[in-house]
mmCIF file of N, CA and C in Angstrom:
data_model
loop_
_atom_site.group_PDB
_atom_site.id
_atom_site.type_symbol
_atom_site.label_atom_id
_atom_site.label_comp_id
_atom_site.label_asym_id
_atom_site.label_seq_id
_atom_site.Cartn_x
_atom_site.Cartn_y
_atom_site.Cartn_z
ATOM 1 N N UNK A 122 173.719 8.816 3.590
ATOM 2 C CA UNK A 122 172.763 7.779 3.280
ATOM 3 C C UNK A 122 172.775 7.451 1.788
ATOM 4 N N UNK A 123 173.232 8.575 0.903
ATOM 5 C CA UNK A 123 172.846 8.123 -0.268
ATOM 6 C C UNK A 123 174.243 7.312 -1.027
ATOM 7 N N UNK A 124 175.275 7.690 -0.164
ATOM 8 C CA UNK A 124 176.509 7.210 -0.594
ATOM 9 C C UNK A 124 176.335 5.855 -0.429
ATOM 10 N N UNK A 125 175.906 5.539 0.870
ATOM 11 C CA UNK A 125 175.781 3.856 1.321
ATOM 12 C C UNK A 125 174.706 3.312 0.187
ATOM 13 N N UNK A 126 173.677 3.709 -0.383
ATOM 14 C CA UNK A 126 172.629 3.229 -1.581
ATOM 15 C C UNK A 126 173.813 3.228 -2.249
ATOM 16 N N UNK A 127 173.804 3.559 -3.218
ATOM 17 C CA UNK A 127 175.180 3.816 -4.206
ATOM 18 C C UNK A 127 176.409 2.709 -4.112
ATOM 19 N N UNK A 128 176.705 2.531 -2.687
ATOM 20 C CA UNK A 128 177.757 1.808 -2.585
ATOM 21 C C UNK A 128 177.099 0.384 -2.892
ATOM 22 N N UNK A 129 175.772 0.210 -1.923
ATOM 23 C CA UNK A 129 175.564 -1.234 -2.346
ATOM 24 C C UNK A 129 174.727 -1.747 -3.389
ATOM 25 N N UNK A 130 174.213 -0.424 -4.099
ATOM 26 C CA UNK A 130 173.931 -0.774 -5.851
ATOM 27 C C UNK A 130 175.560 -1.502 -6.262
ATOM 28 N N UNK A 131 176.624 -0.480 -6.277
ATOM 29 C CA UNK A 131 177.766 -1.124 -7.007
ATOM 30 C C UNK A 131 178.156 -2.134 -6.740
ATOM 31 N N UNK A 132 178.131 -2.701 -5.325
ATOM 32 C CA UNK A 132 178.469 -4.192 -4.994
ATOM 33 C C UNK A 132 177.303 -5.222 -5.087
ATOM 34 N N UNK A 133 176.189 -4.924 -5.260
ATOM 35 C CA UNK A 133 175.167 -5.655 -5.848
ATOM 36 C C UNK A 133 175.748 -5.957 -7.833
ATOM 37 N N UNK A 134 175.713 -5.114 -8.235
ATOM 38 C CA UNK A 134 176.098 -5.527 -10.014
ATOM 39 C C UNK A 134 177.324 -5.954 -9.640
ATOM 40 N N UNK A 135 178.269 -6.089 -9.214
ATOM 41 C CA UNK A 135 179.926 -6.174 -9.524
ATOM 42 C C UNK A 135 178.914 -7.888 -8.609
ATOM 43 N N UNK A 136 178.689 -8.103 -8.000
ATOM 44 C CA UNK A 136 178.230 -9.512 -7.562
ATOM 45 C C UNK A 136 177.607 -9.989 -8.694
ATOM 46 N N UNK A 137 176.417 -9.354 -9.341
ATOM 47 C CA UNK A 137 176.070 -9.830 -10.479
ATOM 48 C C UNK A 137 177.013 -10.064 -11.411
ATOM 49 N N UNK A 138 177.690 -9.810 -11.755
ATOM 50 C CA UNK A 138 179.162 -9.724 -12.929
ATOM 51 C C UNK A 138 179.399 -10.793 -12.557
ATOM 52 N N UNK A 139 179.641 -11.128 -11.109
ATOM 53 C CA UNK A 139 181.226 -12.318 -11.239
ATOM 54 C C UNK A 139 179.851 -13.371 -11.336
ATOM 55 N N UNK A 140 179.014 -13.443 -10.363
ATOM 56 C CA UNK A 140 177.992 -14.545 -10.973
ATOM 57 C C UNK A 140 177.373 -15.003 -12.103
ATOM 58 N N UNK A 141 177.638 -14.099 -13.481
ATOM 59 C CA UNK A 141 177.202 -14.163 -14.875
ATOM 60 C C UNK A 141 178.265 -14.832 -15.137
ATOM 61 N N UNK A 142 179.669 -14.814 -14.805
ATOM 62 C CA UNK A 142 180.812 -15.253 -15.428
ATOM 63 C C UNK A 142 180.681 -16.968 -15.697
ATOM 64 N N UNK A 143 181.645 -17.194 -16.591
ATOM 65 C CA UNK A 143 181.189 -18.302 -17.115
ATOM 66 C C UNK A 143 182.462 -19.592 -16.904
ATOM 67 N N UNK A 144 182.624 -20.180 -16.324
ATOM 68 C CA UNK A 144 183.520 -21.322 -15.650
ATOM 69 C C UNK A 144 183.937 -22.301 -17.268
ATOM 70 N N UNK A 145 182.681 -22.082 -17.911
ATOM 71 C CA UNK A 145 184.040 -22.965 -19.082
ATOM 72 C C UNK A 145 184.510 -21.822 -19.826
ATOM 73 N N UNK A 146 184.093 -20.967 -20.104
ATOM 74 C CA UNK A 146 184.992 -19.724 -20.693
ATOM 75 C C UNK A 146 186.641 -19.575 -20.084
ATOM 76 N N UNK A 147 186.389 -19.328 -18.656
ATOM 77 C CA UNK A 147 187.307 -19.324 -17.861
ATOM 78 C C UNK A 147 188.219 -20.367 -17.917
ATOM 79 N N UNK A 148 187.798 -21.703 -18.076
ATOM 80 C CA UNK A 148 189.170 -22.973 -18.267
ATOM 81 C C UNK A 148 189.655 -22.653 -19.507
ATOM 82 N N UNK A 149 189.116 -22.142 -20.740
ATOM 83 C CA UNK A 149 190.097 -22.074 -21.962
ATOM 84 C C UNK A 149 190.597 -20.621 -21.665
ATOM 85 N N UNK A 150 190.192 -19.803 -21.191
ATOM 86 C CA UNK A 150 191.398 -18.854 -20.613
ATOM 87 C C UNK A 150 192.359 -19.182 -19.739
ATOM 88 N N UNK A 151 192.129 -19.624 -18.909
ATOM 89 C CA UNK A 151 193.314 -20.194 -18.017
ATOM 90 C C UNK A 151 194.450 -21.165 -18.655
ATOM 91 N N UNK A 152 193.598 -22.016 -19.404
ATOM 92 C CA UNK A 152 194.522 -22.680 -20.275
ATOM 93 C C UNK A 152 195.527 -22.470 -21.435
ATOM 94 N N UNK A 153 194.973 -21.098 -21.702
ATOM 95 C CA UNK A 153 195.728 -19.958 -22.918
ATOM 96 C C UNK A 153 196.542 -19.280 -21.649
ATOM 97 N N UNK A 154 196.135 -18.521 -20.530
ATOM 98 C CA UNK A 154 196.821 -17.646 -20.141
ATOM 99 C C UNK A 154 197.299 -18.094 -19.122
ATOM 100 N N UNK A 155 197.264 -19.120 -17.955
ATOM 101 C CA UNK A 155 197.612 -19.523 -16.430
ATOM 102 C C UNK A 155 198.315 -20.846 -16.743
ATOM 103 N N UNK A 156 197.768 -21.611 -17.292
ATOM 104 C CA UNK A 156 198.254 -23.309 -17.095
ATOM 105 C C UNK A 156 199.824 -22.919 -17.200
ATOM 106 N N UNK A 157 200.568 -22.541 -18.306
ATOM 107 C CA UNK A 157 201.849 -22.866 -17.899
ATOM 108 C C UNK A 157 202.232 -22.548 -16.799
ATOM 109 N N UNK A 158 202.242 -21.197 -16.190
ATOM 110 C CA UNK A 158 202.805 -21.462 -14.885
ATOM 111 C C UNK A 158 202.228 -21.719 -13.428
ATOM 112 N N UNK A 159 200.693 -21.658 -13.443
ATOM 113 C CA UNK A 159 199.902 -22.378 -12.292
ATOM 114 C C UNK A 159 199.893 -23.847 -12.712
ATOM 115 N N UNK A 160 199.837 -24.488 -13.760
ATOM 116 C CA UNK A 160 199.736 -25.851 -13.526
ATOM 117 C C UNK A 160 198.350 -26.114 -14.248
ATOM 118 N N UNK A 161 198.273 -27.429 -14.402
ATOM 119 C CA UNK A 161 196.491 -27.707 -14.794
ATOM 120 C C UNK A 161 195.518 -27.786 -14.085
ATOM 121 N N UNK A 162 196.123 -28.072 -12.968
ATOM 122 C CA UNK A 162 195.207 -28.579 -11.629
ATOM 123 C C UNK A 162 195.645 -27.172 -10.588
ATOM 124 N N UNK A 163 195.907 -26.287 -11.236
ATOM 125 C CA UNK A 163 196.452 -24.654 -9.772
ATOM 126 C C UNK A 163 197.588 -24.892 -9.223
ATOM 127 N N UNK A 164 198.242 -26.212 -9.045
ATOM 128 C CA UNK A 164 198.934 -26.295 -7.729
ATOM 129 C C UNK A 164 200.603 -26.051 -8.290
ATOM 130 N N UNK A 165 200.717 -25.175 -9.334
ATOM 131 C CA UNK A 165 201.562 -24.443 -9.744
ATOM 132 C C UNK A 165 203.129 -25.265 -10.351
ATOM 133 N N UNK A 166 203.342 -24.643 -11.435
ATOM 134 C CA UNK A 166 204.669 -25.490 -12.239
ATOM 135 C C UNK A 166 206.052 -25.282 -11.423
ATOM 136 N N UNK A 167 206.297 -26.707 -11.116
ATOM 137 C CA UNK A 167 207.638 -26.073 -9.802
ATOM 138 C C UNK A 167 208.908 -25.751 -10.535
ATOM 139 N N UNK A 168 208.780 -26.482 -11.896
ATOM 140 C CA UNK A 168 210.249 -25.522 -12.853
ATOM 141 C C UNK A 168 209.994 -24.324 -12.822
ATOM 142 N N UNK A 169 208.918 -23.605 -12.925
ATOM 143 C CA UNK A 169 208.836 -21.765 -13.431
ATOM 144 C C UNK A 169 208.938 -21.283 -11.758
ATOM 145 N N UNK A 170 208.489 -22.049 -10.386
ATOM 146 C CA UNK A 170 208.740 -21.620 -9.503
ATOM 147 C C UNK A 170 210.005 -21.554 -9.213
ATOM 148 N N UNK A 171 210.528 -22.488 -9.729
ATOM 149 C CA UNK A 171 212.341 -22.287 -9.196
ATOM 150 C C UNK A 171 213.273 -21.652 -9.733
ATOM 151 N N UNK A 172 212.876 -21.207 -11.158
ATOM 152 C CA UNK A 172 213.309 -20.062 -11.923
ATOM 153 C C UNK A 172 212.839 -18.929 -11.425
ATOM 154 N N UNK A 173 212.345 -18.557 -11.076
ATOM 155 C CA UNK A 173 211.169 -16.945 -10.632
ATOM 156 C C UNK A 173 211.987 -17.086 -9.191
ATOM 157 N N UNK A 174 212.137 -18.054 -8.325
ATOM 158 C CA UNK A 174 212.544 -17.952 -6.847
ATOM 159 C C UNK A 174 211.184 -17.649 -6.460
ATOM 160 N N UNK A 175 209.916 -18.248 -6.005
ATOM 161 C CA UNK A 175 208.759 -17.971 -5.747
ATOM 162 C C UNK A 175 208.162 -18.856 -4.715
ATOM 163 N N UNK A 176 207.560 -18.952 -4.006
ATOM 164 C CA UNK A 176 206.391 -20.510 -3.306
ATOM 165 C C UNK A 176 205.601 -19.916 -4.132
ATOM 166 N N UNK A 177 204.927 -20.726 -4.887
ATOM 167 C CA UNK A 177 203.336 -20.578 -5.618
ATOM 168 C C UNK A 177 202.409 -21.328 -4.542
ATOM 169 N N UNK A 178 201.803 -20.803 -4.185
ATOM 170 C CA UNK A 178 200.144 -20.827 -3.524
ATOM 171 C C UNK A 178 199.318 -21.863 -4.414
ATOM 172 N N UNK A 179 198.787 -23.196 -3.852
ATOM 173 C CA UNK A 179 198.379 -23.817 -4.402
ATOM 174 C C UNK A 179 196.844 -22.872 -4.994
ATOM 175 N N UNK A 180 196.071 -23.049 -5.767
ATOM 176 C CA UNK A 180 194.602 -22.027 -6.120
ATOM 177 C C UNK A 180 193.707 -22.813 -5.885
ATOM 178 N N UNK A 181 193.892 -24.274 -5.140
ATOM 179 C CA UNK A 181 192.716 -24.783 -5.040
ATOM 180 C C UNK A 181 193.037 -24.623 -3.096
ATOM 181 N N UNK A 182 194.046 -23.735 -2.476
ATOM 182 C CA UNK A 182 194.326 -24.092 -1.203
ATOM 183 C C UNK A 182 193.151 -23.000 -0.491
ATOM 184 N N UNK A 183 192.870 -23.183 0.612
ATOM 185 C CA UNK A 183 191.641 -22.548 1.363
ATOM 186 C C UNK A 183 192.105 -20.741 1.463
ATOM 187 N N UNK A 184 193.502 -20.585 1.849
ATOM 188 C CA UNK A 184 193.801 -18.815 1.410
ATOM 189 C C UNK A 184 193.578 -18.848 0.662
ATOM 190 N N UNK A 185 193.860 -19.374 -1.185
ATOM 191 C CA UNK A 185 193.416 -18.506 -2.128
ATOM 192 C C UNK A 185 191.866 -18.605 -2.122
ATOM 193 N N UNK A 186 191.204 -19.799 -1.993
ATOM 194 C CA UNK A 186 189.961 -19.597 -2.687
ATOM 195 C C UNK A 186 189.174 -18.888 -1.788
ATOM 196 N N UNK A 187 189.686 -18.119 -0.200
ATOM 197 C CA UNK A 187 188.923 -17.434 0.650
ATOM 198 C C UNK A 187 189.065 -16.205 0.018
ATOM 199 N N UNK A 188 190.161 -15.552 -0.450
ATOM 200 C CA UNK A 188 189.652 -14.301 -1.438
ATOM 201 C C UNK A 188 188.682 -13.646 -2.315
ATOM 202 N N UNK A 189 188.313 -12.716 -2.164
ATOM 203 C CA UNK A 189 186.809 -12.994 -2.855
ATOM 204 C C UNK A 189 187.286 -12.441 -4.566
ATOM 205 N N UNK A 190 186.248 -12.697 -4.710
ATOM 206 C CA UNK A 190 186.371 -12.540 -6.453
ATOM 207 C C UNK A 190 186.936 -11.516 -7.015
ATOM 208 N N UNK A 191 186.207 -10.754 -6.168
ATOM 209 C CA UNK A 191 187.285 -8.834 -6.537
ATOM 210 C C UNK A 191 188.635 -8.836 -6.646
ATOM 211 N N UNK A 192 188.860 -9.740 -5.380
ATOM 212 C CA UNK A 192 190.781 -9.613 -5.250
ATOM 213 C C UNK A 192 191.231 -10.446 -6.193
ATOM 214 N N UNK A 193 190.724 -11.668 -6.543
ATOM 215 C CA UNK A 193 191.555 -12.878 -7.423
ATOM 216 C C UNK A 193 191.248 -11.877 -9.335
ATOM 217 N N UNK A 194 190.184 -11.532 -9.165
ATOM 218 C CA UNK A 194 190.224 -10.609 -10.748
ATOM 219 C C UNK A 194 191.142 -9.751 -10.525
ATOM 220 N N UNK A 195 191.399 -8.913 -9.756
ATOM 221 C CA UNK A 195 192.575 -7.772 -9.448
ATOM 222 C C UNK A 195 193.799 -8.302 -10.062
ATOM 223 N N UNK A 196 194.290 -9.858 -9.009
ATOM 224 C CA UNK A 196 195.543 -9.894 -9.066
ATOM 225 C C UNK A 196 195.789 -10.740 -10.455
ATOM 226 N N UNK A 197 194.838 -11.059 -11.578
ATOM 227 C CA UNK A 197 194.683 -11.475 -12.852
ATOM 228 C C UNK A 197 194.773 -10.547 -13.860
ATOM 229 N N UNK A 198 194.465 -9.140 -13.313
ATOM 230 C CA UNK A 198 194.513 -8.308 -14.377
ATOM 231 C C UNK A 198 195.702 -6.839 -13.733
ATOM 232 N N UNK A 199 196.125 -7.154 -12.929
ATOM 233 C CA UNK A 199 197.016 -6.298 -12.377
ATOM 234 C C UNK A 199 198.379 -7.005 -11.900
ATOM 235 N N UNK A 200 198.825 -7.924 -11.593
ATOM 236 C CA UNK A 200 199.999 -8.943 -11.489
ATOM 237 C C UNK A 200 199.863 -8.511 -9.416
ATOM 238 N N UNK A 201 200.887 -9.505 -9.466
ATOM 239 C CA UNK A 201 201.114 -9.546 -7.183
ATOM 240 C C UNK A 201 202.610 -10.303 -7.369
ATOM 241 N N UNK A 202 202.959 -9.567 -6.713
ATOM 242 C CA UNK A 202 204.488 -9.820 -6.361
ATOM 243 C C UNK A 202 205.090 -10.186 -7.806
ATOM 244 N N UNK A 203 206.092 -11.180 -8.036
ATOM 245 C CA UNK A 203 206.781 -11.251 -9.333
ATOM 246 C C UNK A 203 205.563 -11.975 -10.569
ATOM 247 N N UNK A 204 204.522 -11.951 -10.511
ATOM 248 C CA UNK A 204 203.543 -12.190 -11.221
ATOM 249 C C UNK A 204 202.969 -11.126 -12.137
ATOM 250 N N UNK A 205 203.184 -10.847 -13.250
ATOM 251 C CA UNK A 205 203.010 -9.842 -14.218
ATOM 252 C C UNK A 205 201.681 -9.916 -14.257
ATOM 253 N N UNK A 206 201.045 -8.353 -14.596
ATOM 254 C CA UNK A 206 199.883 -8.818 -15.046
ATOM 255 C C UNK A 206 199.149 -9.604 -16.270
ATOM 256 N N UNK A 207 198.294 -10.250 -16.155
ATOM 257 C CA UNK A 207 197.956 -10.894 -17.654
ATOM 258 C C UNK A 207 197.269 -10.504 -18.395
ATOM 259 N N UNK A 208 197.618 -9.500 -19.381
ATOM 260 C CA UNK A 208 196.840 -8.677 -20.080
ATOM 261 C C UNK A 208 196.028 -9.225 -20.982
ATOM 262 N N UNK A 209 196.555 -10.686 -21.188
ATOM 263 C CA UNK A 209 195.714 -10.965 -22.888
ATOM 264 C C UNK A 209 194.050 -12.060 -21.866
ATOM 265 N N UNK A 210 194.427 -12.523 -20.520
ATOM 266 C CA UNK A 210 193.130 -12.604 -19.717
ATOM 267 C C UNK A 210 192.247 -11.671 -19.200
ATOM 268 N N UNK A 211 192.632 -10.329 -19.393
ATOM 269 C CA UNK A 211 192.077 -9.055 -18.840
ATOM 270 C C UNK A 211 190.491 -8.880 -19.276
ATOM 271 N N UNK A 212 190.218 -9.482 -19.936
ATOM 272 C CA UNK A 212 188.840 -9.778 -20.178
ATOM 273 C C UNK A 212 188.111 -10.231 -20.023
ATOM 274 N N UNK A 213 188.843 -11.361 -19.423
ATOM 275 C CA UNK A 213 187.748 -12.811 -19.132
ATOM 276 C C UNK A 213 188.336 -12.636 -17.741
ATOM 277 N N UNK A 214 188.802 -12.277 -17.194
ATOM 278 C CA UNK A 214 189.135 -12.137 -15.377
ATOM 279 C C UNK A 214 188.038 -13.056 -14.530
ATOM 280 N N UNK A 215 187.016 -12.831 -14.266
ATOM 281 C CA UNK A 215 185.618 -13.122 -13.917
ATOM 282 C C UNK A 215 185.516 -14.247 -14.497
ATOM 283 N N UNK A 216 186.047 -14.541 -15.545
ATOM 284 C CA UNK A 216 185.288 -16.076 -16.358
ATOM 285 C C UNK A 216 186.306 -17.097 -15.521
ATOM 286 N N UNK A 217 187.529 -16.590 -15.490
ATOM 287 C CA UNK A 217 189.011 -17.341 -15.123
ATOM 288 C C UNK A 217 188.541 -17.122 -13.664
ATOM 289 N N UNK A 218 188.432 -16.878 -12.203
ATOM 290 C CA UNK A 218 187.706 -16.614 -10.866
ATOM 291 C C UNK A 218 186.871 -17.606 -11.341
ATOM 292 N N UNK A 219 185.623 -17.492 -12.308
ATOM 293 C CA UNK A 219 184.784 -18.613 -11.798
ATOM 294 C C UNK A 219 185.061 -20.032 -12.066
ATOM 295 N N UNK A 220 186.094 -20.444 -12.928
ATOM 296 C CA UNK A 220 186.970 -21.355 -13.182
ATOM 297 C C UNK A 220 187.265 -21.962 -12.003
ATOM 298 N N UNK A 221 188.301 -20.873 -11.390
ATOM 299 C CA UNK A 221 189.167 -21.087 -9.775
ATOM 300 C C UNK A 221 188.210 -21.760 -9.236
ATOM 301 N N UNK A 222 186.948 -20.875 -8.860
ATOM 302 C CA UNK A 222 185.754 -21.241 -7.687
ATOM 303 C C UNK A 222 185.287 -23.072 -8.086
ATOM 304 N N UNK A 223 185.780 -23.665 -8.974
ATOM 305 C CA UNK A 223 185.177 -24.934 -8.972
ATOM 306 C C UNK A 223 186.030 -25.506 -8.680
ATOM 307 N N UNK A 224 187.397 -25.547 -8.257
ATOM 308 C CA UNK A 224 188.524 -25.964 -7.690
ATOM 309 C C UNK A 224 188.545 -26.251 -6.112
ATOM 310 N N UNK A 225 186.591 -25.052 -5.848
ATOM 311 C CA UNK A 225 187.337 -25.041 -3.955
ATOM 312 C C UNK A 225 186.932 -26.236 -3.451
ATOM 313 N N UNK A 226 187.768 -26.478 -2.277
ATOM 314 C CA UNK A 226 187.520 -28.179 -1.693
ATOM 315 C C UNK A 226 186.001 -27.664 -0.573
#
């Protein structure tokens, strides 16, 4: 019982976190750290895709933005498949997610 309190204190603040995050913070990070190779609009630079050998996932498409915030900060500060991680966004993760989230259709 007390593990389950505990568990949903931590997913209560980690909800608070991504909801504090800040969506214009997040566009001048994205724009320092994502735009070249997602694109301005998410739907990804098809020169860096065809160099990399990749499909880029549009970020405004309904799989990505069904991910929840946990996973899209993960794969921002930890890299997914040939996607390095982005260390110099590793801070603003949450700001860059709430960025994404105004993208969803």
């Amino acid at each position: 019982m007390r593990t389950m309190i505990i568990a949903l204190g931590l997913t209560a603040a980690a909800a608070t976190a991504i909801q504090a995050a800040d969506a214009a913070a997040g566009k001048a990070a994205y724009d320092k750290s994502c735009k070249s190779c997602h694109g301005q609009d998410g739907a990804g630079n098809p020169a860096v895709a065809k160099m990399m050998k990749v499909d880029m996932r549009d970020l405004k498409s309904a799989d990505v933005q069904a991910m929840s915030d946990g996973d899209l900060a993960k794969v921002i500060t930890d890299g997914k498949g040939k996607m390095k991680p982005v260390t110099a966004a590793s801070g603003s993760a949450n700001d860059i997610v709430a960025y994404l989230r105004t993208w969803k259709k």
